[in-house]
Coordinates of C-alpha atoms in Angstrom, one line a residue:
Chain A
X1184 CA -51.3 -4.1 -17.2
X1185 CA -52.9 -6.9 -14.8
X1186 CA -52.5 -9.2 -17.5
X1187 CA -49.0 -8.1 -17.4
X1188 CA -48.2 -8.5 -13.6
X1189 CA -50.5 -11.3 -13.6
X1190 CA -48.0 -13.5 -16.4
X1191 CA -45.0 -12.1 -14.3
X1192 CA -46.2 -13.6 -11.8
X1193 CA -47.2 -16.9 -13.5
X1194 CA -43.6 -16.6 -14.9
X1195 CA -41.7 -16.4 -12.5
X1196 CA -42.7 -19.0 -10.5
X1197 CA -42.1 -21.2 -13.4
X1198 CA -39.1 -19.8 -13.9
X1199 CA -38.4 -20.9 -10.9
X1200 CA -38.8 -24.6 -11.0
X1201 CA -37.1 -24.5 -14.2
X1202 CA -33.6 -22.8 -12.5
X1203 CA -33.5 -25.1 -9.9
X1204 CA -33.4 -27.7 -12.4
X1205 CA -31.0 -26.4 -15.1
X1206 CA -28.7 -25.8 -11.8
X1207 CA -28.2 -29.5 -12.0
X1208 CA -27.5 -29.5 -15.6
X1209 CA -24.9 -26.5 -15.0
X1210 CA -23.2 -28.1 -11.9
X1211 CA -22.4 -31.0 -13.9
X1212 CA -21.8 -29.7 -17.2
X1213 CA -19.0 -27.7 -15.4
X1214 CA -17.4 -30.4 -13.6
X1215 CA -17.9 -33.1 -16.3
X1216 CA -18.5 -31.2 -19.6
X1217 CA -21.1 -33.8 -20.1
X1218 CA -25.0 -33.0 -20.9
X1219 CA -26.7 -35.2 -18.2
X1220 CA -29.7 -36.0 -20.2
X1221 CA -31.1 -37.9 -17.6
X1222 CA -31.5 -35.3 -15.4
X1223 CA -35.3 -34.2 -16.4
X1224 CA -35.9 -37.5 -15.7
X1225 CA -35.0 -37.2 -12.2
X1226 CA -37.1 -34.1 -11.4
X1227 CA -39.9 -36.5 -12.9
X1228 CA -39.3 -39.0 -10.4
X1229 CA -38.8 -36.5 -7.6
X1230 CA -42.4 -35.1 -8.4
X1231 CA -43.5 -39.4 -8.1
X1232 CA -41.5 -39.5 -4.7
X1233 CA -43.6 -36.6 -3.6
X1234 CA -46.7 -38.2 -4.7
X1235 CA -46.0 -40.9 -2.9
X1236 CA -45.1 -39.2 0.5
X1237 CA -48.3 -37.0 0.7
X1238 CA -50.3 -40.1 -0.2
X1239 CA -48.7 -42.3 2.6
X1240 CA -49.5 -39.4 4.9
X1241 CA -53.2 -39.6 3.4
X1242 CA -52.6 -35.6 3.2
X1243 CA -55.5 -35.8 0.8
X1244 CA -56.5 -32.0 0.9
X1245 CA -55.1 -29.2 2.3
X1246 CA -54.7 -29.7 5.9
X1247 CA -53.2 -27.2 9.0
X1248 CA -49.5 -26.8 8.8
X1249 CA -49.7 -27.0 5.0
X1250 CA -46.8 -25.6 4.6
X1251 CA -44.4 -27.5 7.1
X1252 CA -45.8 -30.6 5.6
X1253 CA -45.2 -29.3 2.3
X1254 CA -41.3 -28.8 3.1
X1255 CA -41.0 -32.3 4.9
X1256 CA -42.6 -33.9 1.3
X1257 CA -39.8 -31.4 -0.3
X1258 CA -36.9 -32.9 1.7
X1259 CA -38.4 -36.4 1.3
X1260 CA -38.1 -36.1 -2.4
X1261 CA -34.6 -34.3 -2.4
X1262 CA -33.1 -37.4 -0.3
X1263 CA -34.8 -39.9 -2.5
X1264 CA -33.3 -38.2 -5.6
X1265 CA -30.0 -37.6 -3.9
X1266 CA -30.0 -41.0 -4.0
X1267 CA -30.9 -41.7 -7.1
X1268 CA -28.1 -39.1 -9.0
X1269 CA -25.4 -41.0 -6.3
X1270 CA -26.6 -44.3 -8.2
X1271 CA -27.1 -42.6 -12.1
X1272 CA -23.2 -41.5 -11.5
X1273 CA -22.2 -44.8 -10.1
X1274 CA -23.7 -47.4 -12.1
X1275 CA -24.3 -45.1 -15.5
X1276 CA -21.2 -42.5 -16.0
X1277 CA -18.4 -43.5 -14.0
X1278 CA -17.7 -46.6 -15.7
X1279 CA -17.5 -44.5 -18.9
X1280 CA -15.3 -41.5 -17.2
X1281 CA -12.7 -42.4 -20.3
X1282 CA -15.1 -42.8 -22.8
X1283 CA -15.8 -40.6 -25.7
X1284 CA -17.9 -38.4 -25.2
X1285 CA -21.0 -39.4 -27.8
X1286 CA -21.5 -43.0 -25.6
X1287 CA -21.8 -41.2 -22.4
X1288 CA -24.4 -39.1 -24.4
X1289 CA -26.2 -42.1 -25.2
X1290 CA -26.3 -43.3 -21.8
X1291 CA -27.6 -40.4 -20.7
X1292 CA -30.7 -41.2 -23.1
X1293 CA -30.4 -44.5 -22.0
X1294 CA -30.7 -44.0 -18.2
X1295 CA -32.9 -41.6 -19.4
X1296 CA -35.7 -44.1 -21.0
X1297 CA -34.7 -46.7 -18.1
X1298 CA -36.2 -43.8 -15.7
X1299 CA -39.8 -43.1 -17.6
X1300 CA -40.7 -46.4 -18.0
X1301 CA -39.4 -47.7 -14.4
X1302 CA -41.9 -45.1 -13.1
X1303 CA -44.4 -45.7 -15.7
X1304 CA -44.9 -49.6 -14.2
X1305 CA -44.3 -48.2 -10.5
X1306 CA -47.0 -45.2 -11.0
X1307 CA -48.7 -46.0 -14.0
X1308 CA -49.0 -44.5 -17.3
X1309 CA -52.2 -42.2 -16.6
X1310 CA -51.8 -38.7 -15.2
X1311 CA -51.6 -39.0 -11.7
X1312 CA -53.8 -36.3 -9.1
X1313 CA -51.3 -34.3 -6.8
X1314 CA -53.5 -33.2 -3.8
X1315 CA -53.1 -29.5 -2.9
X1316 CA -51.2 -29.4 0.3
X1317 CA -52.0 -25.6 0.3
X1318 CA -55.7 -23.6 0.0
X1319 CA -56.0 -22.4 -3.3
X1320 CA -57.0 -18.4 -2.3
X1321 CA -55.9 -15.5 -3.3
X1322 CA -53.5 -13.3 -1.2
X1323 CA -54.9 -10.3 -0.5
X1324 CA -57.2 -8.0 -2.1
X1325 CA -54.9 -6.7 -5.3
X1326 CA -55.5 -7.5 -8.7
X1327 CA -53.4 -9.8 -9.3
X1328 CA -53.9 -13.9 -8.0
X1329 CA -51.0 -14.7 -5.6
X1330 CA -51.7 -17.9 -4.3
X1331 CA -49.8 -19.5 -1.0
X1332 CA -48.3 -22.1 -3.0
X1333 CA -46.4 -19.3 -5.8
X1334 CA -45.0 -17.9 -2.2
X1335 CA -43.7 -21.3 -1.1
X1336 CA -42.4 -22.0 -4.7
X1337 CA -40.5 -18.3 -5.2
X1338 CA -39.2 -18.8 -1.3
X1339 CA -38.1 -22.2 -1.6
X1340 CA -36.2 -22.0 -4.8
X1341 CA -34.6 -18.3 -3.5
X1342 CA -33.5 -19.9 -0.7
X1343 CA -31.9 -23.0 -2.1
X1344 CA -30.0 -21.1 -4.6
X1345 CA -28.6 -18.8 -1.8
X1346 CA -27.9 -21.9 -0.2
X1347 CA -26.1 -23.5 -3.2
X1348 CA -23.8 -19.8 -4.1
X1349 CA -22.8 -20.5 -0.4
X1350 CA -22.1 -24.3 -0.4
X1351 CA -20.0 -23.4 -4.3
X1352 CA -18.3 -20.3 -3.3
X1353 CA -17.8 -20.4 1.4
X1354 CA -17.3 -24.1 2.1
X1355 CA -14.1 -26.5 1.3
X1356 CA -16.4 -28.7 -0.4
X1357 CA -17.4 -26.0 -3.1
X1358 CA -13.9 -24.7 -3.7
X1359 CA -13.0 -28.6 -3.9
X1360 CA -16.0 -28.7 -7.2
X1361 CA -14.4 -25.5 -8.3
X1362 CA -11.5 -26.8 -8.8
X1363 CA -12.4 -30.3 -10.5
X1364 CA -14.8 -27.6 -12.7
X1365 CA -11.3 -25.6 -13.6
X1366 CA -8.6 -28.4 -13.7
X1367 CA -9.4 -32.1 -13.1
X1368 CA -5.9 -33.3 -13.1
X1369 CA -4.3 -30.7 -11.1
X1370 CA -7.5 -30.9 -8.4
X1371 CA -6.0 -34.7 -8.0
X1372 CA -2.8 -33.6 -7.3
X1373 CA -3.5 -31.3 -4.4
X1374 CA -5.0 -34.6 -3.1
X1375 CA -8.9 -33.7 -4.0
X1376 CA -10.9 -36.8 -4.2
X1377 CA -12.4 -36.3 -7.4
X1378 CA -14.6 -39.4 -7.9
X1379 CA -16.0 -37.9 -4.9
X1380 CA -16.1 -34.6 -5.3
X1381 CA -18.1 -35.4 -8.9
X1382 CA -20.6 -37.8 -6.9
X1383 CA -21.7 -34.8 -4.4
X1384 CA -22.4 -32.9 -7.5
X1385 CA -24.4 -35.1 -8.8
X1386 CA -26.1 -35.8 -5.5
X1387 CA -27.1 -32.0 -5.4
X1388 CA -28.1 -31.5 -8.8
X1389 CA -30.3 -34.1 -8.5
X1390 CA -31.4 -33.2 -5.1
X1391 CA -32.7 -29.5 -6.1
X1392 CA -34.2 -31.2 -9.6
X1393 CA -36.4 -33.4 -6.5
X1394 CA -37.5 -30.0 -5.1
X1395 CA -38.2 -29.1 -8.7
X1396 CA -40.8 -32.0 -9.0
X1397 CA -42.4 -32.0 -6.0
X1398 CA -42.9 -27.9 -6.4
X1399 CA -43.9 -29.0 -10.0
X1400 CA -46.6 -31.6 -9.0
X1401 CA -48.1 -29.5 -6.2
X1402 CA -48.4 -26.9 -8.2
X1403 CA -49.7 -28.2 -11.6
X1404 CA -52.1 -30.8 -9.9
X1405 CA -51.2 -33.6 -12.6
X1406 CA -47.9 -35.6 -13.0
X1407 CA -47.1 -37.7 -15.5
X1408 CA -43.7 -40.2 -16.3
X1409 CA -43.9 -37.9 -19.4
X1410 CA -43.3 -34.6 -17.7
X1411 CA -39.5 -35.0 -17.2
X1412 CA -38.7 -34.6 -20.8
X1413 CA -40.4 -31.6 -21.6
X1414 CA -39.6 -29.6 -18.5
X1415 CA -35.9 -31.5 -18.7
X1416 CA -35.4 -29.8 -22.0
X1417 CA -36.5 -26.5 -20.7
X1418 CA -34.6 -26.1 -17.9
X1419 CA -31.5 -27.3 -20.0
X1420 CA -32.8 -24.2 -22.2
X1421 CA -32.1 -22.5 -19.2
X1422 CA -29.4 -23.1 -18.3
X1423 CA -28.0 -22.6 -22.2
X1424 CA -29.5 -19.5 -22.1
X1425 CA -27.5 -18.3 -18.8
X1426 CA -24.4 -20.0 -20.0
X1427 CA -24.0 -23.2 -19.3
X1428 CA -21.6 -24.3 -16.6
X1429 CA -22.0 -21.2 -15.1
X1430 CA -24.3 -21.2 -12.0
X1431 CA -26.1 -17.6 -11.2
X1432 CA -26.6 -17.8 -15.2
X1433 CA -28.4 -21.2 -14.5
X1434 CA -30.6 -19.1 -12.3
X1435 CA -31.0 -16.4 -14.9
X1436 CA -31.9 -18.3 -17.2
X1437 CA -34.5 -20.2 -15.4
X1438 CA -36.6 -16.8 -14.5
X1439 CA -36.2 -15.8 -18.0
X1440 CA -37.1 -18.4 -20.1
X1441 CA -40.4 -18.5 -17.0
X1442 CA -40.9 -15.2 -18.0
X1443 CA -40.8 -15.4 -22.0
X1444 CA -42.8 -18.1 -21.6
X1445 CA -45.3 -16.8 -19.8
X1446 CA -45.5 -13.7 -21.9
X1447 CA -45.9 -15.8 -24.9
X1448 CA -48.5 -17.8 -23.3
X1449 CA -50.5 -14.4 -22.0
X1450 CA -49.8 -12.3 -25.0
X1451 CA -50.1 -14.8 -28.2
X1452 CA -51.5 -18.1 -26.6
X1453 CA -51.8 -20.6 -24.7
X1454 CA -50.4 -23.4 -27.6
X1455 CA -47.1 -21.1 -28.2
X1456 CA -46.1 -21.6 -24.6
X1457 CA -43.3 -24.1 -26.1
X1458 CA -42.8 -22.3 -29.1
X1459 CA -41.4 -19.6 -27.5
X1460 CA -39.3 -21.6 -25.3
X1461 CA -37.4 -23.1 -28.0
X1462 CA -37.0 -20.5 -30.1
X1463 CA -35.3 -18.9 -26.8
X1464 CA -32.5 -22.2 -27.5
X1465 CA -32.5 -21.7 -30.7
X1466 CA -31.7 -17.7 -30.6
X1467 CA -29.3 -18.3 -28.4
X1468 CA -27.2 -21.3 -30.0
X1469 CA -27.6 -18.7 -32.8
X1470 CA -27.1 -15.3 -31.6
X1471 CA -25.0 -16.1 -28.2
X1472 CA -23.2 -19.7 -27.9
X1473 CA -21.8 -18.9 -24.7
X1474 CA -25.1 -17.5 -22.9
X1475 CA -25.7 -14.6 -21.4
X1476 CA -23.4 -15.1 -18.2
X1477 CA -21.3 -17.8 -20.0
X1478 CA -17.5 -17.6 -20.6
X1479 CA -16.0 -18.3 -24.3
X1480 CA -16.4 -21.6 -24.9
X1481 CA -13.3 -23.8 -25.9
X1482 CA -13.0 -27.4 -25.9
X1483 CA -10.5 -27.9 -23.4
X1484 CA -7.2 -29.7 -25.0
Chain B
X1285 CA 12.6 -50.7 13.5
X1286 CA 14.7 -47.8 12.3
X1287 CA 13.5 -45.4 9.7
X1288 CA 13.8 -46.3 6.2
X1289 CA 17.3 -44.4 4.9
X1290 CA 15.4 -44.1 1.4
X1291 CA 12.8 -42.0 2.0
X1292 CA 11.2 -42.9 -1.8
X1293 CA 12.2 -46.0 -3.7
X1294 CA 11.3 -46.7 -7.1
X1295 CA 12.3 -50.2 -8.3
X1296 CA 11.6 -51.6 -12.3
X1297 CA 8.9 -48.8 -12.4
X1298 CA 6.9 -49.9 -15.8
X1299 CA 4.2 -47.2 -17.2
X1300 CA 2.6 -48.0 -20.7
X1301 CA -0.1 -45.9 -22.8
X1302 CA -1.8 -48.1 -24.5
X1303 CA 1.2 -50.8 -26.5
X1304 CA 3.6 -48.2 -25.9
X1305 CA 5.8 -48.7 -23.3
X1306 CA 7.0 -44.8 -21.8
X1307 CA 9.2 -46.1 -18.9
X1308 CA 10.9 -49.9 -19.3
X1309 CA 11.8 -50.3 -16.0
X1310 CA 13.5 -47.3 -14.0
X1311 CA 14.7 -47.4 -10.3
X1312 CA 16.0 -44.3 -8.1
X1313 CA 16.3 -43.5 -5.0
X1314 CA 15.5 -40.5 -2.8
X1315 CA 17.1 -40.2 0.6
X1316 CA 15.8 -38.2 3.1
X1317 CA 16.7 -34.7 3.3
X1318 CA 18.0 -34.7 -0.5
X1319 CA 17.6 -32.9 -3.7
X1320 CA 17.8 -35.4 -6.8
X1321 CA 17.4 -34.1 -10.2
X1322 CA 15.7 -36.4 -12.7
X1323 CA 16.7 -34.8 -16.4
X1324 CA 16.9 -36.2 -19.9
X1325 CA 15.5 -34.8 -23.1
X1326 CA 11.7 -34.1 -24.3
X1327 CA 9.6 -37.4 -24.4
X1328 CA 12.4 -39.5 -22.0
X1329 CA 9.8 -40.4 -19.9
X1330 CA 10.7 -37.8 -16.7
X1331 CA 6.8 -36.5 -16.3
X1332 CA 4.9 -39.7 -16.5
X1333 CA 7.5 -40.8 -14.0
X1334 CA 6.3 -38.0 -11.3
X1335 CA 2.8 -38.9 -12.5
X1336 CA 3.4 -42.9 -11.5
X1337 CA 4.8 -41.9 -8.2
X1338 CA 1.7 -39.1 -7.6
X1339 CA -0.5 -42.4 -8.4
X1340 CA -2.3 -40.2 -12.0
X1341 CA -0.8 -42.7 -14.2
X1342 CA -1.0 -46.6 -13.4
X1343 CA 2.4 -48.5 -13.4
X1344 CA 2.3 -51.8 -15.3
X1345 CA 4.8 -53.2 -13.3
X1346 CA 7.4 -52.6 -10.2
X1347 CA 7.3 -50.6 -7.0
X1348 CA 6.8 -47.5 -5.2
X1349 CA 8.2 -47.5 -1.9
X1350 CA 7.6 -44.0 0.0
X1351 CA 9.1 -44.5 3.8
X1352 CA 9.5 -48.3 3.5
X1353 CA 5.7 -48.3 2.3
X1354 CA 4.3 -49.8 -0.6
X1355 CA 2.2 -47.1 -2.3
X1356 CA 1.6 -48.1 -5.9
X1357 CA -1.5 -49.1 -5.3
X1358 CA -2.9 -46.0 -3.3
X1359 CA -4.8 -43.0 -4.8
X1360 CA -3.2 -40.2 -5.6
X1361 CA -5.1 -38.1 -2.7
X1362 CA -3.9 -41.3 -0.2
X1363 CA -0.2 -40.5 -1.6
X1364 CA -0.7 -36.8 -1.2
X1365 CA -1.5 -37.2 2.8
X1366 CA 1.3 -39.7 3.3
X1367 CA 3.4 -36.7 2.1
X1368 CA 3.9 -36.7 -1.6
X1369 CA 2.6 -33.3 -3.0
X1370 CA 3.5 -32.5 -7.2
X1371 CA 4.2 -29.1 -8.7
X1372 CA 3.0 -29.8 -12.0
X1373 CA 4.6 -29.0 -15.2
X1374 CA 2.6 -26.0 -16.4
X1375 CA 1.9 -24.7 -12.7
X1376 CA -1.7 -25.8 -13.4
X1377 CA -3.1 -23.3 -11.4
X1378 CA -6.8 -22.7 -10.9
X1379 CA -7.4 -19.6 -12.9
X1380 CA -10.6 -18.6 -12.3
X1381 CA -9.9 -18.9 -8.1
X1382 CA -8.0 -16.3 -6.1
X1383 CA -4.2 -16.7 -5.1
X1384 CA -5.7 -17.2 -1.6
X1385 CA -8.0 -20.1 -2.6
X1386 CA -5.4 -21.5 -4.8
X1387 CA -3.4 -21.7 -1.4
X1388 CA -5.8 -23.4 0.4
X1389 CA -6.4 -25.9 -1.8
X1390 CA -2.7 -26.8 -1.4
X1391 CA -4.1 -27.9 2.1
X1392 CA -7.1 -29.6 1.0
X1393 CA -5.9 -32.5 2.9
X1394 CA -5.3 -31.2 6.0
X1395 CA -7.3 -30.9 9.0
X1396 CA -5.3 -28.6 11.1
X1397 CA -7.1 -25.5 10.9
X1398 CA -5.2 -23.0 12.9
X1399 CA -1.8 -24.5 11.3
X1400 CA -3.2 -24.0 8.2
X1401 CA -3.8 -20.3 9.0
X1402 CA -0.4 -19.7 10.1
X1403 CA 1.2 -21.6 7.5
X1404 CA -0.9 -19.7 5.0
X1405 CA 0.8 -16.5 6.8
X1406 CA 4.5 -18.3 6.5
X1407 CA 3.9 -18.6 2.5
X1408 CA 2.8 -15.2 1.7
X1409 CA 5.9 -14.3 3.8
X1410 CA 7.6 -16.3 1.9
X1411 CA 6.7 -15.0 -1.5
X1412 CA 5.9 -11.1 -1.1
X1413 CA 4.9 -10.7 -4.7
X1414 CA 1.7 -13.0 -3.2
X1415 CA 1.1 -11.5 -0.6
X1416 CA -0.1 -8.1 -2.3
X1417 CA -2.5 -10.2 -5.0
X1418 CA -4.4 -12.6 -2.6
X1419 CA -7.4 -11.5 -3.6
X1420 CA -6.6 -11.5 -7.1
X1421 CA -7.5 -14.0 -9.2
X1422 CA -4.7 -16.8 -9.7
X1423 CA -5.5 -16.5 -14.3
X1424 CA -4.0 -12.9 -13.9
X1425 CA -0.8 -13.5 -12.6
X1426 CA 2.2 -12.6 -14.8
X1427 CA 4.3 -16.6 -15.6
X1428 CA 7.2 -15.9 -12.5
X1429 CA 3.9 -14.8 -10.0
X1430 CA 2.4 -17.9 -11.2
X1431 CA 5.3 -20.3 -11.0
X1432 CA 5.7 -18.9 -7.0
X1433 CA 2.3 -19.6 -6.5
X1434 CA 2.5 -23.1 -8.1
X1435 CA 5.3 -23.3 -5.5
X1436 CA 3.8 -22.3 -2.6
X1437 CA 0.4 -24.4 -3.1
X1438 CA 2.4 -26.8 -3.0
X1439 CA 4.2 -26.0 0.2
X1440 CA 0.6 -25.4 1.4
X1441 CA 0.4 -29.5 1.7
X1442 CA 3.3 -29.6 4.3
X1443 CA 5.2 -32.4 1.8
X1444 CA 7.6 -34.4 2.8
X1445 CA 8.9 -35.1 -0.8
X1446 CA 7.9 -32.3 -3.1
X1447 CA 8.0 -32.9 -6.5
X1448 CA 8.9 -30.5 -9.2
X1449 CA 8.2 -30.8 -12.5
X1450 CA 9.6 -28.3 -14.7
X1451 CA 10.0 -25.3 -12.4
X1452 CA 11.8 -23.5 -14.9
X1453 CA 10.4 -24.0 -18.3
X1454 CA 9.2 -20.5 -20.0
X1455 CA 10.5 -18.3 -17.2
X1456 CA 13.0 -15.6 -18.2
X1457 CA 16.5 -16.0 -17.4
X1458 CA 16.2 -13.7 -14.0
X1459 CA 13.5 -15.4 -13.0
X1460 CA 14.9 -18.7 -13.6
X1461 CA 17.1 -17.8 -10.8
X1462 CA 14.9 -16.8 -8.6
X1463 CA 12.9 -20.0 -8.7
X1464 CA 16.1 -21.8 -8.0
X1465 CA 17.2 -20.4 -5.3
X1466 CA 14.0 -20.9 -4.1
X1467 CA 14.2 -24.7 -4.5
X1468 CA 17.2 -24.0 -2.2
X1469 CA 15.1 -22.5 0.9
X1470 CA 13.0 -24.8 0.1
X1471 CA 15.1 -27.9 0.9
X1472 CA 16.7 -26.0 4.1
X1473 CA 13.7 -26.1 5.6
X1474 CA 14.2 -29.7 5.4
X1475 CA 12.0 -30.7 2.5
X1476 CA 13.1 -33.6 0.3
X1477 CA 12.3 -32.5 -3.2
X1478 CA 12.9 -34.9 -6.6
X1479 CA 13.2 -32.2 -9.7
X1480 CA 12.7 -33.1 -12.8
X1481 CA 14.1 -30.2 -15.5
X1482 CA 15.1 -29.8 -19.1
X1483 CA 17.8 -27.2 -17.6
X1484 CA 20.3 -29.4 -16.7
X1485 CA 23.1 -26.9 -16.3
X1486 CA 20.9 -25.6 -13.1
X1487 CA 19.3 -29.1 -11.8
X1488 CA 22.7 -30.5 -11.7
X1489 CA 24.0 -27.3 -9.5
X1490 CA 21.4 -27.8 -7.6
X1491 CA 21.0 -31.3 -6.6
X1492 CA 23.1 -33.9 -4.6
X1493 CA 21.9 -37.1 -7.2
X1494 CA 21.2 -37.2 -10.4
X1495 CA 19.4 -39.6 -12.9
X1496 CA 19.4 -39.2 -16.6
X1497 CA 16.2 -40.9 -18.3
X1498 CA 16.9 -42.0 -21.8
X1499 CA 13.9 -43.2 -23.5
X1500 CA 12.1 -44.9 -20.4
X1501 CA 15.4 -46.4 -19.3
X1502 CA 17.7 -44.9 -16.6
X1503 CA 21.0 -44.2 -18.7
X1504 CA 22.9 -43.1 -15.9
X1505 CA 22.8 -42.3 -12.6
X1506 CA 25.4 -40.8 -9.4
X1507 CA 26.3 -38.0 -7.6
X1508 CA 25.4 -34.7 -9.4
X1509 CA 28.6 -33.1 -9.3
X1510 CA 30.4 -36.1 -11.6
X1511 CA 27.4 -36.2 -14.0
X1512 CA 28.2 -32.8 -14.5
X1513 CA 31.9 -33.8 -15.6
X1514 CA 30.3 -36.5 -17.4
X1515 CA 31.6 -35.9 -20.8
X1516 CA 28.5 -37.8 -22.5
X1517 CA 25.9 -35.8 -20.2
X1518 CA 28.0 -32.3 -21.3
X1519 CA 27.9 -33.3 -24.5
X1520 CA 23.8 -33.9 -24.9
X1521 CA 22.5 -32.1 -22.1
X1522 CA 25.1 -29.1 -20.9
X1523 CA 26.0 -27.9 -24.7
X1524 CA 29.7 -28.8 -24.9

């Protein structure tokens, strides 16, 4: 039973991370019906931004206020990689709005390998050390390990997905990505600035897969310019899983594939960790196309 | 200065998709305070016209004059706050957004926020069969429902020249009549609208000018009440 509550636990704050990142991959799938492959990428350079902010701080161990610093190194990262899907969407996707769909793909791939190996002569190739900005204790006297940085993660992540169903469904802005999402041309008409409209997106995908790497690095210990592909593909799992385009499922499907994951990992092994995430895509492509939240999918005429 | 009397001008308009030229070089006019139907047969040319003048479609050549301004180089949310607002063939509706959001979005442009309230009021006054579904999502209204919503988003904009672009097409005969008679309050209210329609019979009742698009090229144009004596426009577009 501990070993149970214990993987939950580990899950779910996985599960976590990965939501926040296949929200990105939902957000623009729906407005663009394009796979942004690049996007792990940018969750990998969101956890190097971190780096970089705690160690110009010199926050070399955890220090009093862990946790405010911890959120200023969050929004740090989530500018930076604001920034960075503004530019991806500019200088990589835009010029190909028209283009069929297969060379956008390979953009995608392209920005994609343009991303690791930037970082890998900015950073380095070796694993790079993450100092804890939070003790490493456990909370309380239960059986199961809660540490203060799992809190942080699970709160963080809750929080900016509230914050993202409000932004999508109470503010003009989201009804304006709605409506691109549902009908690009007619969203034009009614005078919706859809270059702009599709940059935002972009800039908040990217923004929450920044929170997703520095919550990564911090909690892992070790980054790598590797890391984005892996998780990348996961959280796009994810966000299959949920139903791609389609946000809460993003979020659903983040915690669950945490979850199965962790399971896996606690009840087979360690090693089948990604097994069992892939054979979660693979099921699904199978058993569900659409995902569990997902609408019937048609290619739109 | 005095006001321009054509409130839109379109001079040697050229669109082309890909080598294929859809519209050789139309003109027309819309004064102020008019109703001008725009018909001709399927593939003529009359949507990618309304799509040129809402700035979707690039024109190859010629110009776009809204108010004595040239606009054929704006984007088409630039046109739509000048006062051009398009009801689109199809209604084009957002389905999966409530009647109410659908409104608003009509009014995407505007800043006004207690107008917009009131004018949201005026709307669903305007169309009672809205009023009740609101809160219903816009993919469940019945076709007539969903043409009176396309119609009132666009209202939603505050347009000076409203464009409609099939208002008719796949609506039963009763409802057919409702939507024009709509088009009427519509213009009393002092809205210039340019209404492109395969149904003739009604455009031409409805409208003070008329243009007939033949293949890209204007094939005639005047007053709607002689087109409708016009024995060539009875003959192709009136049956008999």
């Amino acid at each position: 039973m501990n070993l149970f509550l214990q993987q939950l636990l580990n899950g779910l704050t996985i599960g976590a991370v990965y939501a926040l990142i296949a929200l990105g991959y939902t957000m623009v799938y729906g407005i663009l019906q394009m796979i942004n492959f690049a996007h792990g990428e940018v969750f990998m350079v969101g956890a190097y931004f971190g780096l970089s902010v705690i160690l110009a701080f010199g926050l070399a161990a955890p220090v009093p206020g862990g946790v405010a610093w911890l959120v200023g190194v969050i929004c740090a990262a989530a500018a930076g990689c604001a920034l960075l899907g503004l530019l991806i969407e500019r200088v990589a996707y835009r010029p190909l709005r028209k283009a069929p769909k297969l060379s956008v793909l390979i953009t995608a791939i392209g920005v994609s390998f343009f991303l690791q190996n930037a970082v890998m002569l900015c950073w380095g190739a070796q694993d790079r050390y993450v100092p804890e900005l939070l003790p490493v204790r456990q909370m309380g006297e239960g059986a199961v390990a809660v540490t203060p940085m799992q809190v942080v993660i699970f709160a963080v992540s809750l929080l900016l997905m509230i914050g993202l169903q409000w932004v999508v469904h109470g503010t003009k802005l989201g009804r304006g990505m709605r409506a691109v999402a549902q009908d690009p041309l007619a969203a034009r008409l009614m005078g919706i600035p859809v270059d702009r409209v599709i940059a935002v997106t972009f800039a908040i995908g990217s923004a929450l897969a920044g929170v997703g790497g520095v919550l990564f690095g911090v909690y892992y210990s070790t980054i790598n310019f590797h890391d984005g592909y892996l998780t990348g593909l996961k959280a796009f799992t994810a966000a299959v899983l949920g139903g791609i385009g389609n946000l809460p499922g993003a979020m659903l499907g983040g915690l669950l594939l945490g979850l199965l994951e962790a399971l896996g990992a606690g009840y087979i092994s360690a090693q089948w960790k990604n097994v069992v995430a892939f054979a979660v895509l693979i099921l699904v492509l199978l058993l569900r196309p659409r995902g569990l939240l997902g609408e019937r999918l048609a290619e739109r005429a | 200065m005095a006001a321009a009397p054509d409130l839109l001008s379109v001079e040697d308009l050229h669109v082309r998709y890909g080598s294929v030229e859809v519209l050789k070089g139309i003109s027309l006019k819309v004064r102020r305070g008019e109703i001008v139907a725009l018909i001709g047969a399927n593939g003529a040319g009359k949507s990618t016209a309304l799509m040129a003048i809402s700035g979707i479609v690039p024109a190859s050549k010629g110009s776009i004059r809204f108010s004595g301004r040239e606009i054929r180089s704006l984007p088409s949310e630039q046109r739509v706050s000048l006062g051009i607002t398009q009801v689109p063939e199809g209604r084009r509706l957002f389905p999966r957004m409530t009647v109410k959001e659908n409104l608003l979005i009509g009014a995407t442009l505007r800043t006004d926020r207690s107008e917009i309230e009131k004018d949201l009021a005026w709307v669903l006054k305007l169309f009672p069969v809205l009023k009740k579904r609101s809160l219903q999502l816009a993919g469940t209204l019945s076709g007539g429902e969903q043409q009176m919503l396309a119609l009132a988003r666009g209202l939603m904009a505050k347009p000076t020249l409203l464009l409609l672009d099939e208002p008719s097409l796949g609506l039963a005969p009763k409802l057919i009549g409702e939507v024009f008679s709509l088009i009427r309050k519509i213009h009393e209210m002092g809205i210039t609208l340019l209404l492109v329609e395969q149904n003739a019979y009604q455009a031409l009742q409805v409208a003070q000018t008329a243009y007939v698009l033949e293949t890209g090229t204007i094939a005639l144009h005047g007053p709607a009440e002689r087109l409708r004596q016009d024995p060539s426009v009875k003959r192709a577009y009136l049956g008999g």
